[in-house]
Coordinates of C-alpha atoms (C1' of nucleotides) in Angstrom, one line a residue:
Chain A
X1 CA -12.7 47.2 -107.4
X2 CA -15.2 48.6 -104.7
X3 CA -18.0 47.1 -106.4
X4 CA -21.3 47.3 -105.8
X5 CA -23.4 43.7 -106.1
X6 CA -26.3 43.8 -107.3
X7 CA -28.0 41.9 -104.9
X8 CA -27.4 41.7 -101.4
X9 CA -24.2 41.6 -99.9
X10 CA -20.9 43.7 -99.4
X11 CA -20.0 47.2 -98.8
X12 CA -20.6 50.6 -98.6
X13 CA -22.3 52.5 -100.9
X14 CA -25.6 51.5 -101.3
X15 CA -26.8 55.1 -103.5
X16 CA -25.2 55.9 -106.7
X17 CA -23.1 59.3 -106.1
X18 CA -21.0 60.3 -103.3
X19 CA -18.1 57.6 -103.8
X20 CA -16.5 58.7 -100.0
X21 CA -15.0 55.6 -100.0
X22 CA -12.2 56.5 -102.5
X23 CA -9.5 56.0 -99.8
X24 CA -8.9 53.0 -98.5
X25 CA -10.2 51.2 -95.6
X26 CA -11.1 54.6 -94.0
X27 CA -14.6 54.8 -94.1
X28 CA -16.5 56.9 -92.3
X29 CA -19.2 57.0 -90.0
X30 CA -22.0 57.1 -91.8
X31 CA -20.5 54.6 -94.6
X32 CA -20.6 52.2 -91.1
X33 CA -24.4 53.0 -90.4
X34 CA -25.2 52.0 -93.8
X35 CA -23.1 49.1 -94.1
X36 CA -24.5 47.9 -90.7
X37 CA -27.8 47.0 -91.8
X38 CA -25.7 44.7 -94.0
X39 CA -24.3 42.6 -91.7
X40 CA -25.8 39.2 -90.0
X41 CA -26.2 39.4 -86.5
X42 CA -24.1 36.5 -86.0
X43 CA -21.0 38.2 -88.0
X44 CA -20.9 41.1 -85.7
X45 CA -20.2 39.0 -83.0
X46 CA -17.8 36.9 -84.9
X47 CA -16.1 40.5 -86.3
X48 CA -15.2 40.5 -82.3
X49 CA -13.4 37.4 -82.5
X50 CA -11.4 38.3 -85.5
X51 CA -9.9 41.8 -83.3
X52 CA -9.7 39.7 -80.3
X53 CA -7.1 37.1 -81.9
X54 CA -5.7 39.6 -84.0
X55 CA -4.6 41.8 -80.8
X56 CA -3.4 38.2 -78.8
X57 CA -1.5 38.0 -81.8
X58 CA -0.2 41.3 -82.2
X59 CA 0.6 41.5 -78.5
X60 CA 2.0 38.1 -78.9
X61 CA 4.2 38.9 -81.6
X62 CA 5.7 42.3 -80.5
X63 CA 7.9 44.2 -82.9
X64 CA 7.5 41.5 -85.1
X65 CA 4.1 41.1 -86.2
X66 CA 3.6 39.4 -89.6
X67 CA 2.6 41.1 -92.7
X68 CA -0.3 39.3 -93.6
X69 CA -2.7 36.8 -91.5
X70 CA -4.7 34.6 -94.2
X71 CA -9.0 33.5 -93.4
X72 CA -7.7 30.2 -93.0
X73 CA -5.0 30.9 -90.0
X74 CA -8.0 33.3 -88.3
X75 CA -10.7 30.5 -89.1
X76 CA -8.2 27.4 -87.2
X77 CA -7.7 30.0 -84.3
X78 CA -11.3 30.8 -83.5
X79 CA -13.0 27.8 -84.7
X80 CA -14.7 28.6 -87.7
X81 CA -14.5 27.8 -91.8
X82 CA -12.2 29.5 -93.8
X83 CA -15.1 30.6 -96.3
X84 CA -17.1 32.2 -93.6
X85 CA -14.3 34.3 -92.7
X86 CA -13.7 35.6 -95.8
X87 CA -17.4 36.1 -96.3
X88 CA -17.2 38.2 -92.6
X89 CA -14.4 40.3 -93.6
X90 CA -15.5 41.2 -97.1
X91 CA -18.2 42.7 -95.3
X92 CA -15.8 45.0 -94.1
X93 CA -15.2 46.0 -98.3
X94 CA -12.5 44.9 -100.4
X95 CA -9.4 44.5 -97.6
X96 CA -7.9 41.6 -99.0
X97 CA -5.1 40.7 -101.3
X98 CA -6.2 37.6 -103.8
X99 CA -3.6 35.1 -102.9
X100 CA -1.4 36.9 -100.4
X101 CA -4.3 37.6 -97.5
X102 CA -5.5 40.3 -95.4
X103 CA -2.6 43.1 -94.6
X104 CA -2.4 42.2 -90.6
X105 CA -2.6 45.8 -89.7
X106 CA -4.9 46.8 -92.0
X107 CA -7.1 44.5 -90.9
X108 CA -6.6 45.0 -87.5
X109 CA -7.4 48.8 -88.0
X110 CA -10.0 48.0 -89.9
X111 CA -11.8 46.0 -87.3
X112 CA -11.3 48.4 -84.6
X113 CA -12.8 51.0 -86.6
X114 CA -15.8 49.0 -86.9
X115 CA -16.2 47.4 -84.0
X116 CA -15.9 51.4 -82.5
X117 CA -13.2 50.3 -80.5
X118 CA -11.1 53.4 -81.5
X119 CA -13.5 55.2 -79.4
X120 CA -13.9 55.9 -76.5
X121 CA -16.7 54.7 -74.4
X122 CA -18.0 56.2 -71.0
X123 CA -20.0 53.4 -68.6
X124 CA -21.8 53.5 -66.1
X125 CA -21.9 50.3 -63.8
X126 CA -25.1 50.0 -61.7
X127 CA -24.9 47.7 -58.7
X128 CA -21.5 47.0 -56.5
X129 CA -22.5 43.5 -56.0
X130 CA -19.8 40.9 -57.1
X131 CA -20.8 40.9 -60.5
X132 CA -20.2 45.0 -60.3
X133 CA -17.1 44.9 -58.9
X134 CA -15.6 42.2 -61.4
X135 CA -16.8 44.5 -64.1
X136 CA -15.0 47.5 -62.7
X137 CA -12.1 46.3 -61.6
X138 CA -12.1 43.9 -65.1
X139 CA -8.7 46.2 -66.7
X140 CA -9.4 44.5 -69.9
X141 CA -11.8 46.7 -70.8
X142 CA -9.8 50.3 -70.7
X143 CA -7.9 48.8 -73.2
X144 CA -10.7 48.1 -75.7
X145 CA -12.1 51.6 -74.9
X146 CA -14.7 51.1 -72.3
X147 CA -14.2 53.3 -69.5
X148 CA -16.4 53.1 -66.6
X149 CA -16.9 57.0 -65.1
X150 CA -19.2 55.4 -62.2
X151 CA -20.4 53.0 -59.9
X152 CA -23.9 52.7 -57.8
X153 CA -25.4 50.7 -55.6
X154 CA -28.3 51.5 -53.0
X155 CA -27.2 49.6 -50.0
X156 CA -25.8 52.1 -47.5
X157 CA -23.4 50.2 -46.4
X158 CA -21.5 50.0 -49.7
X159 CA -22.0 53.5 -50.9
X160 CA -19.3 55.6 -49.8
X161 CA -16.7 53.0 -50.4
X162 CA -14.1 52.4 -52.9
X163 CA -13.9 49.6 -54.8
X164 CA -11.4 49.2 -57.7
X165 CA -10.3 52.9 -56.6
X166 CA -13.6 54.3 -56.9
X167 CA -16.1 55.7 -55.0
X168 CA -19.3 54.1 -55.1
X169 CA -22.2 56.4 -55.2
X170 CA -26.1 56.1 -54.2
X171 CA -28.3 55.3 -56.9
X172 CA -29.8 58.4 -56.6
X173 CA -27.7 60.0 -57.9
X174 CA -27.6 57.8 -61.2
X175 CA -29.7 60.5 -63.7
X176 CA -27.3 63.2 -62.8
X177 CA -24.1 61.5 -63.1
X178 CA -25.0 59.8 -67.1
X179 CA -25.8 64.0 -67.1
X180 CA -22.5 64.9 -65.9
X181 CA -20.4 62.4 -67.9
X182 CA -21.8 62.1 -70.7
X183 CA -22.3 58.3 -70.2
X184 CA -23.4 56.3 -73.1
X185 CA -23.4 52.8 -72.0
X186 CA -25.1 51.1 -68.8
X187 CA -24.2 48.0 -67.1
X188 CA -26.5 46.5 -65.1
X189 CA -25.6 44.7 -62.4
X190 CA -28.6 44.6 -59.7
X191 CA -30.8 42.0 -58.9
X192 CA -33.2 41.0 -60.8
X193 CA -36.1 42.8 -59.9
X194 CA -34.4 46.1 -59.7
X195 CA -33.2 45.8 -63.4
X196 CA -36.0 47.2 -65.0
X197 CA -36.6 50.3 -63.3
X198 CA -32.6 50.9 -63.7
X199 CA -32.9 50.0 -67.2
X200 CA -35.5 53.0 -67.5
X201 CA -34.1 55.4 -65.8
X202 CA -30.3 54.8 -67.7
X203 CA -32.0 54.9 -70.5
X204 CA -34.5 58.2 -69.8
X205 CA -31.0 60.0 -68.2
X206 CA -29.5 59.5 -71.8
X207 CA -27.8 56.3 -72.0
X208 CA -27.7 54.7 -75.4
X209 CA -26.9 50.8 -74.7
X210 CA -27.6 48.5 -72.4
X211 CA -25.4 45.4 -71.4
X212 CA -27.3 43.7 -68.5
X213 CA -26.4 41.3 -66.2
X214 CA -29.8 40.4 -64.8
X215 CA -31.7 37.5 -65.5
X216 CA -34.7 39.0 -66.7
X217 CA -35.7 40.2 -70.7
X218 CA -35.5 43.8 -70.3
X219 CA -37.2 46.2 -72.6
X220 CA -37.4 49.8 -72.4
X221 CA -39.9 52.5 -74.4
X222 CA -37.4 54.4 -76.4
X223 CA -35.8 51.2 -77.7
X224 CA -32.3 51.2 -77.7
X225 CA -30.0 48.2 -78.2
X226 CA -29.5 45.5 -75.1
X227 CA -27.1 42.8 -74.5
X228 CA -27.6 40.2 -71.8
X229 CA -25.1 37.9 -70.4
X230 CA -27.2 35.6 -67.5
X231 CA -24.5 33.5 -65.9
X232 CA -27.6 30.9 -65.0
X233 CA -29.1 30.4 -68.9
X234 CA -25.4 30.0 -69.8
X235 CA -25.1 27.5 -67.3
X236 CA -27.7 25.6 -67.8
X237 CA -27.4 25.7 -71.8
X238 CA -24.1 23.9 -71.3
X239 CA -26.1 21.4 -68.7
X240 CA -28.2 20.5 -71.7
X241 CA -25.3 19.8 -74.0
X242 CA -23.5 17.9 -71.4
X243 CA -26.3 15.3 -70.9
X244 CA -26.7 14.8 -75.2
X245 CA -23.5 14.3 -75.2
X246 CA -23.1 17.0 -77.4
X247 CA -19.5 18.0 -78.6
X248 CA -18.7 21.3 -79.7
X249 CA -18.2 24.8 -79.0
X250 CA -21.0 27.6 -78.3
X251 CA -20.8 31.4 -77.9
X252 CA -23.3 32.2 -75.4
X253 CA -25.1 35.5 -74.4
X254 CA -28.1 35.5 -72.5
Chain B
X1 CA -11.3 20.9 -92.2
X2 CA -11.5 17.9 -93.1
X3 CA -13.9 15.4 -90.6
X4 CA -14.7 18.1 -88.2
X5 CA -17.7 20.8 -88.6
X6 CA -17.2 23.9 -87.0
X7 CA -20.5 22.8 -84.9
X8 CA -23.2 24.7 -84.0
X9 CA -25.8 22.4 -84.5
X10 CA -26.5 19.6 -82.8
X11 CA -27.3 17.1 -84.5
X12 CA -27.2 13.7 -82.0
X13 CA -30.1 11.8 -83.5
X14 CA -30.0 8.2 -82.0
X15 CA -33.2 7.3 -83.3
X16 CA -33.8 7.9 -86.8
X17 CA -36.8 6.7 -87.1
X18 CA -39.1 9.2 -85.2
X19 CA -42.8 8.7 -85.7
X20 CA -44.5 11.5 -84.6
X21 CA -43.7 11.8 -81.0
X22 CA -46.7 9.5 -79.9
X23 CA -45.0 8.8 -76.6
X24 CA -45.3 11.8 -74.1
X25 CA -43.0 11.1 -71.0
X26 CA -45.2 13.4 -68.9
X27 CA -44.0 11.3 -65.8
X28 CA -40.7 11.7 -65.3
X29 CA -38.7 9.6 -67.8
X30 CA -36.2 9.7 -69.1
X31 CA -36.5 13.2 -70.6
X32 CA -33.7 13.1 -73.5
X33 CA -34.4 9.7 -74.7
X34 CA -37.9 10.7 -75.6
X35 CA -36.2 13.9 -77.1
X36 CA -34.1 11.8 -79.9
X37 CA -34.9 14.7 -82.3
X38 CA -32.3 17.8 -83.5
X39 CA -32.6 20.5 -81.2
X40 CA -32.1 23.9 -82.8
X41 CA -29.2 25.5 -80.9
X42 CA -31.4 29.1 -80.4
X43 CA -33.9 26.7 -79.1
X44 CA -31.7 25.7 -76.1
X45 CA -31.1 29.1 -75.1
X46 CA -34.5 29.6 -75.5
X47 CA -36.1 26.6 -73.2
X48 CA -34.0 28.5 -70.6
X49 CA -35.4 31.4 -70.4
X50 CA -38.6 29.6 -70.4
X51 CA -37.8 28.1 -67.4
X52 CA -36.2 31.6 -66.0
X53 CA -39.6 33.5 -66.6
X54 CA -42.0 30.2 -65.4
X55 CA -40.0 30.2 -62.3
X56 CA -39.9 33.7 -61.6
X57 CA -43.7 33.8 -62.2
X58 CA -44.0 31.2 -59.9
X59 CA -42.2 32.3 -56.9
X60 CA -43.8 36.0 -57.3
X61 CA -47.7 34.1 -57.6
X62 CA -46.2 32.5 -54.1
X63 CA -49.0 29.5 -53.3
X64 CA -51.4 31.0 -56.1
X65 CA -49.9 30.1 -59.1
X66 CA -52.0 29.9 -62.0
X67 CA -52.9 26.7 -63.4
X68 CA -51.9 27.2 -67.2
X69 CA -49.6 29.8 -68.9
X70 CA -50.5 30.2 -72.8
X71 CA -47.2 31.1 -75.3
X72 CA -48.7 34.3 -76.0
X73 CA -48.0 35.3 -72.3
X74 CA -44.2 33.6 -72.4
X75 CA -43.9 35.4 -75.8
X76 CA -44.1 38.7 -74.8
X77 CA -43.0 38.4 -71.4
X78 CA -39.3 37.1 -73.3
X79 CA -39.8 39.5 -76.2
X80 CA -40.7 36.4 -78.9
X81 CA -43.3 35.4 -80.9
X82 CA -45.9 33.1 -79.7
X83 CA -45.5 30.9 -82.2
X84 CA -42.0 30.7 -81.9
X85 CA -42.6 29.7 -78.1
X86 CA -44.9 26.8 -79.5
X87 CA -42.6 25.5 -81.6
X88 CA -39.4 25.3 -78.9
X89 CA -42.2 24.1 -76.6
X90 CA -43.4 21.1 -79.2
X91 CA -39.6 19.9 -79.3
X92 CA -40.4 18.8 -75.5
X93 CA -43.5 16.5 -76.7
X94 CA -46.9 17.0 -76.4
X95 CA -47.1 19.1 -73.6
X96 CA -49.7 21.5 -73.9
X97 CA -53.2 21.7 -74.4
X98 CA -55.4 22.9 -77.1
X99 CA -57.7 26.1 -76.2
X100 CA -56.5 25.8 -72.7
X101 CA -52.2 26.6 -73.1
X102 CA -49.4 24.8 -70.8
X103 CA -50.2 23.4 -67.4
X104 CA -48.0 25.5 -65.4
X105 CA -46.7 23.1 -63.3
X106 CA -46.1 20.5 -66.0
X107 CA -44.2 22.8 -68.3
X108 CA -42.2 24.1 -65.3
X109 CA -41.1 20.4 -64.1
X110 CA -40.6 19.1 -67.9
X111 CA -38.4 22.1 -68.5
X112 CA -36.1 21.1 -65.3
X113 CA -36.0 17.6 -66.0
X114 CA -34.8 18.5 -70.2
X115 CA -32.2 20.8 -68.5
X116 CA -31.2 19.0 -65.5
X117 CA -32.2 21.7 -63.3
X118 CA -33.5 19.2 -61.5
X119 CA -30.0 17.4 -61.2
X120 CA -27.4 18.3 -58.7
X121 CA -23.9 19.3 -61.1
X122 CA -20.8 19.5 -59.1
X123 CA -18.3 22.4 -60.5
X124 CA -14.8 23.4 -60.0
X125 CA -14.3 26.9 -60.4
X126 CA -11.0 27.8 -61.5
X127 CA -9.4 31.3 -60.6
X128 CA -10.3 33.1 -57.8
X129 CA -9.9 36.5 -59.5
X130 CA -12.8 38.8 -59.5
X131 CA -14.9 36.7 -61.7
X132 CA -14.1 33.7 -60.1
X133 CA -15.4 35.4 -56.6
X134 CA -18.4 36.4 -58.3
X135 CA -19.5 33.0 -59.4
X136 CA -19.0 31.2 -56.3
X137 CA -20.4 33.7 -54.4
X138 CA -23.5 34.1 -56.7
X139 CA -25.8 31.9 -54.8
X140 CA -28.5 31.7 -57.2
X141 CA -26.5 28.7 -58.7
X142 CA -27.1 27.1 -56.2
X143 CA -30.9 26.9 -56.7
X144 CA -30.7 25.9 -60.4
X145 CA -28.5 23.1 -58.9
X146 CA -25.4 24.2 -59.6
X147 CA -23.4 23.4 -57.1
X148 CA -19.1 24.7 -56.6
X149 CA -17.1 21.8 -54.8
X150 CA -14.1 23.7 -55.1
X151 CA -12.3 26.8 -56.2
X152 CA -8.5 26.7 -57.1
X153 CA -5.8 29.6 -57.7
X154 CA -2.1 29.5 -58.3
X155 CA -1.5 32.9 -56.9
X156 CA 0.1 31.9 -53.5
X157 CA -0.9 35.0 -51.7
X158 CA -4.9 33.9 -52.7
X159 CA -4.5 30.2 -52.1
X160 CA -5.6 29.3 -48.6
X161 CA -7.8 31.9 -48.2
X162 CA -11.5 31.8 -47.8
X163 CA -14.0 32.8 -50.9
X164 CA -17.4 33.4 -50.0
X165 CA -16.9 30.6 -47.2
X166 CA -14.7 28.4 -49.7
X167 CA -10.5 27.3 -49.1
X168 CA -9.1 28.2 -52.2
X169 CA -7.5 25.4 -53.3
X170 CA -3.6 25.1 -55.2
X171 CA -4.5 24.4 -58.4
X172 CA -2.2 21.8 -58.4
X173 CA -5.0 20.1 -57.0
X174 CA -6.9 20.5 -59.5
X175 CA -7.0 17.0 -60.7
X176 CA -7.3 15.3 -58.0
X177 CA -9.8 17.4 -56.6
X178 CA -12.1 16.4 -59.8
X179 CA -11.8 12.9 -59.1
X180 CA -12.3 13.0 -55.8
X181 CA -15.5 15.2 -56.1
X182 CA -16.8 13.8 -59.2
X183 CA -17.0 17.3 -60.7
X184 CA -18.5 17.6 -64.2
X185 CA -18.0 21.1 -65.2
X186 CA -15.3 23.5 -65.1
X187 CA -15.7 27.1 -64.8
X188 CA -12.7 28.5 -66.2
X189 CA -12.6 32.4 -64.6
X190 CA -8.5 32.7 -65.4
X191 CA -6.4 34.8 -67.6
X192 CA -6.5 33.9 -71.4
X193 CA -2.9 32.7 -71.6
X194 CA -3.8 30.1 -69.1
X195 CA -7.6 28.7 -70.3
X196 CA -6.3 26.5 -72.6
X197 CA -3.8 24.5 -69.8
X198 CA -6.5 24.7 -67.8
X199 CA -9.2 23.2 -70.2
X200 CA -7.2 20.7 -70.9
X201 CA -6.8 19.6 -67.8
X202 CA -9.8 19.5 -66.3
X203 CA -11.8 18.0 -69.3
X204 CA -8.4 15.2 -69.1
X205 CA -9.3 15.0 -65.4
X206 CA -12.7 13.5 -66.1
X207 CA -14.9 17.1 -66.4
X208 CA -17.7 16.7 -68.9
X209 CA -18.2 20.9 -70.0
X210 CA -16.3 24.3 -69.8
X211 CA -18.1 27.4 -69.3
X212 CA -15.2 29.9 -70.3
X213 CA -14.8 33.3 -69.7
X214 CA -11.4 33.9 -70.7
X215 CA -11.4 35.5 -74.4
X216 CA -10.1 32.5 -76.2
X217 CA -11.1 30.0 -78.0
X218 CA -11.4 27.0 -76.1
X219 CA -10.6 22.9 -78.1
X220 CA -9.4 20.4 -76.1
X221 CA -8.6 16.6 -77.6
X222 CA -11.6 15.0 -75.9
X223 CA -14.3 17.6 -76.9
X224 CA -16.6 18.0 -74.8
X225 CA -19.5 21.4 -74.9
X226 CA -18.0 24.5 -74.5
X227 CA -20.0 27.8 -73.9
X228 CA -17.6 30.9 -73.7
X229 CA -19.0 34.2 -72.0
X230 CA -16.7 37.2 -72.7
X231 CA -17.6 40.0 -71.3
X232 CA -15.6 42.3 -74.0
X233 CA -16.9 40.8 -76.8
X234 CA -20.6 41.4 -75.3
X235 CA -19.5 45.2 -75.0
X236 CA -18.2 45.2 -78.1
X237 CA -21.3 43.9 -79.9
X238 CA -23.2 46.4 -78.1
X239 CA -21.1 49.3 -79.4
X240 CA -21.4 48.5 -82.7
X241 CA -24.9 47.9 -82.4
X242 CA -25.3 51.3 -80.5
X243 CA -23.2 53.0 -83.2
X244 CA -25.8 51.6 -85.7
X245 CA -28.4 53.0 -83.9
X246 CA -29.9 49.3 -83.8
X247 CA -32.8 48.8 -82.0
X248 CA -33.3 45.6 -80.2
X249 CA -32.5 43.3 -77.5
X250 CA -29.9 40.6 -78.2
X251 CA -28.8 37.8 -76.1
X252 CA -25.2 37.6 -76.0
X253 CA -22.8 34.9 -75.1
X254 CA -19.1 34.8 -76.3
Chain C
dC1 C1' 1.1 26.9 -105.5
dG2 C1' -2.1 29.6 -101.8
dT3 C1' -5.3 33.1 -101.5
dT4 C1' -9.5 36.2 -101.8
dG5 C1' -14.3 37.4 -103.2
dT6 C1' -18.6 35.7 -104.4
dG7 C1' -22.4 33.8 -106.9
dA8 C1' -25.1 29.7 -106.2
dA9 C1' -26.6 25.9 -103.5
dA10 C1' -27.5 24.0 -99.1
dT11 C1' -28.7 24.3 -94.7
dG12 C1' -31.0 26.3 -90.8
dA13 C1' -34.4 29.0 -88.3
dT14 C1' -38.5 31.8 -87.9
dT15 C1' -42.9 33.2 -89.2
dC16 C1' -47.4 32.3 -91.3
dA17 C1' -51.6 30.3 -91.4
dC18 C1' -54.9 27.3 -90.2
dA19 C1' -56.9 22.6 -88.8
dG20 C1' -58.5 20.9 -84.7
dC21 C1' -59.3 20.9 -79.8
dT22 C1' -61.5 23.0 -75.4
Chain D
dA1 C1' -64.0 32.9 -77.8
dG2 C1' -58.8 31.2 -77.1
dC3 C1' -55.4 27.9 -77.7
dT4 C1' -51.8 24.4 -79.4
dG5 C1' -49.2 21.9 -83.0
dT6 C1' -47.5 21.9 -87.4
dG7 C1' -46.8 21.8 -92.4
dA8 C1' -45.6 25.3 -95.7
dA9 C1' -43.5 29.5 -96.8
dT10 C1' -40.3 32.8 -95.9
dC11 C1' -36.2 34.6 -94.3
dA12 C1' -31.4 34.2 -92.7
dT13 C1' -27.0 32.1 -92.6
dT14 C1' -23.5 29.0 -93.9
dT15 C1' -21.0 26.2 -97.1
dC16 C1' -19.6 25.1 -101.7
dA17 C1' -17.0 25.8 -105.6
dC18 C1' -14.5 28.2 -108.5
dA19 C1' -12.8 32.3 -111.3
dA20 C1' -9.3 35.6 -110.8
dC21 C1' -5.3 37.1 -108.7
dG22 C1' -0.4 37.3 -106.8

DNA sequence: CGTTGTGAAATGATTCACAGCT
DNA sequence: AGCTGTGAATCATTTCACAACG
């Protein structure tokens, strides 16, 4: 049953009324939005995880993939408890089947729906550096919907070139292209001290999300959400695990 | 899972008996033995950026540095809370002063020295794809003391060439490349089918920590710290955050 | 059997608030 | 005044344990 808890926890439907969710697993947008503010900050990223090994899987597996994949077979692949699995996906609303486990393809649908990566994403990528190029030539990413519509850089003697097949353009011309495409994501790939003044203008021209590359904290006046992988702070977190001796496994942004 | 936790804690606690860190190793000492006490993982991440922003600040002040830097400043230069800066700063010892803040100097050099910024780590990177080229050539490593000894690919048409100055290597020689050079971390910058060979390997070769960017998860028999930085994953958490309409930065790793 | 979903307990991390120092 | 260090309180997340189900 789609039930409610009284307390904190689980699915959609936080009003009395509107029951949209009669079908299943198809919940819509705004069903997401609310069930959002739901989930730990730490499951979102682990929801990634679950689609990532799902897909390996499913590519893996070809024609035939299996019916069912149970928490305890994700949980072994990724590294993680069994429990906290189930606790993740039952976020998602009631998907899985009491003794049998989570319908593979429902699940992976289910996850892709969530995670947006049904959708299709329009990037920008700011600076041509190496970090700029790996992202754009990175084919990965067309896959899981992220589509990058542009490239900048300042330095003259890279604008005008083509890297990954496309033509990088001047900076300037940043505002007018997030215009023209309808860009919703940025990805910042200058140095450091040109990050902020890229992250305002992205953000000013439109942009809705930032995933910066830049070692600096970035924050912008109309506040919208930032991710930042610093190659450095990873680095050095894993320097600082090394010397305790430390065993284990860490997912590392920023 | 039996024997095992799914880590994310450390918890390496030599001494039990800690009575109220009465010894401050303000000369340089032996930084960790003096830090015996469990380190919050968020914590780690943390004292980087620390060090990210006291450095920063320091090489923009040029010669005219300023003699103390208070957690307030830290705090909202990083997007924290003061008090949360105090806290991560207490775990280094008594280091800071009462009505005055954190010798600048001091708290810059006792950062370094808890994470080895001030020692010289020898990596292999492995895969000289575009991620691979952008890490060796990213010469701010180099600073924090990062140093590449070597790069290796199997691809026969990259092997022998030169990467940002650097012979890739076969990576048949991977092995004894690590021996010979004493490497302690491997950057793993190849395709996901292959991370795990190549984890094993180099942690079987005599490497002490993987940062992984393939999108896998990463266990080798002799476990050593693993931080993973995937590049989808951090777009994927964006997306979802965007298409919450969250507001807020997040530091992102796997 | 094996499996999910989930309250309840346990653990972990952050924020509060303030004593005490400069 | 401004500041640190820290116990206590709050908040967040994970793990436990088990009823219900196939």
């Amino acid at each position: 049953m789609p039930g409610r808890t009284p307390d904190d926890h689980l699915d959609l439907d936080p009003d009395p009324g509107n029951g949209d969710s009669a079908f299943v697993g198809e919940a819509g947008i705004d069903a997401l939005a609310e069930l959002g503010r739901r989930i730990p900050r730490p499951a979102i990223r682990r929801l990634s995880l679950y689609l990532r090994e799902i897909d390996a899987r499913a590519e893996e597996a070809g024609a035939a993939v299996p019916r069912t994949i149970s928490s305890r077979v994700l949980a072994k692949a990724l590294g993680l408890t069994d429990a906290q699995v189930r606790k993740d996906l039952a976020l998602l609303g009631q998907i899985g089947q009491s003794g049998v486990g989570y319908g593979f393809e429902e699940l992976q649908g289910r996850l892709r729906e969530v995670l947006g990566s049904d959708l299709r994403w329009t990037c920008v990528v700011v600076g041509a550096g190496n970090i700029g190029r790996a992202v754009v030539a990175y084919a990965r990413l067309a896959d899981r919907g992220f589509h990058v519509a542009d490239i900048f850089d300042t330095d003259p003697r890279v604008v005008g070139t083509l890297v990954a097949g496309r033509l990088v353009r001047p900076v300037d011309e940043l505002e007018a292209r997030i215009a023209a495409t309808s860009a919703e994501l940025a990805l910042i790939a200058v140095p450091a001290d040109a990050a902020r003044d890229i992250a305002r203008r992205a953000v000013d021209a439109g942009v809705r999300g930032l995933l910066n590359f830049a070692p600096v904290h970035l924050e912008v006046e109309t506040r919208v959400p930032i991710v930042t992988v610093d190659l450095t702070s990873a680095l050095q977190q894993l320097a600082f695990l090394v010397r305790l001796d430390a065993t284990g496994t860490s997912d590392s942004f920023e």
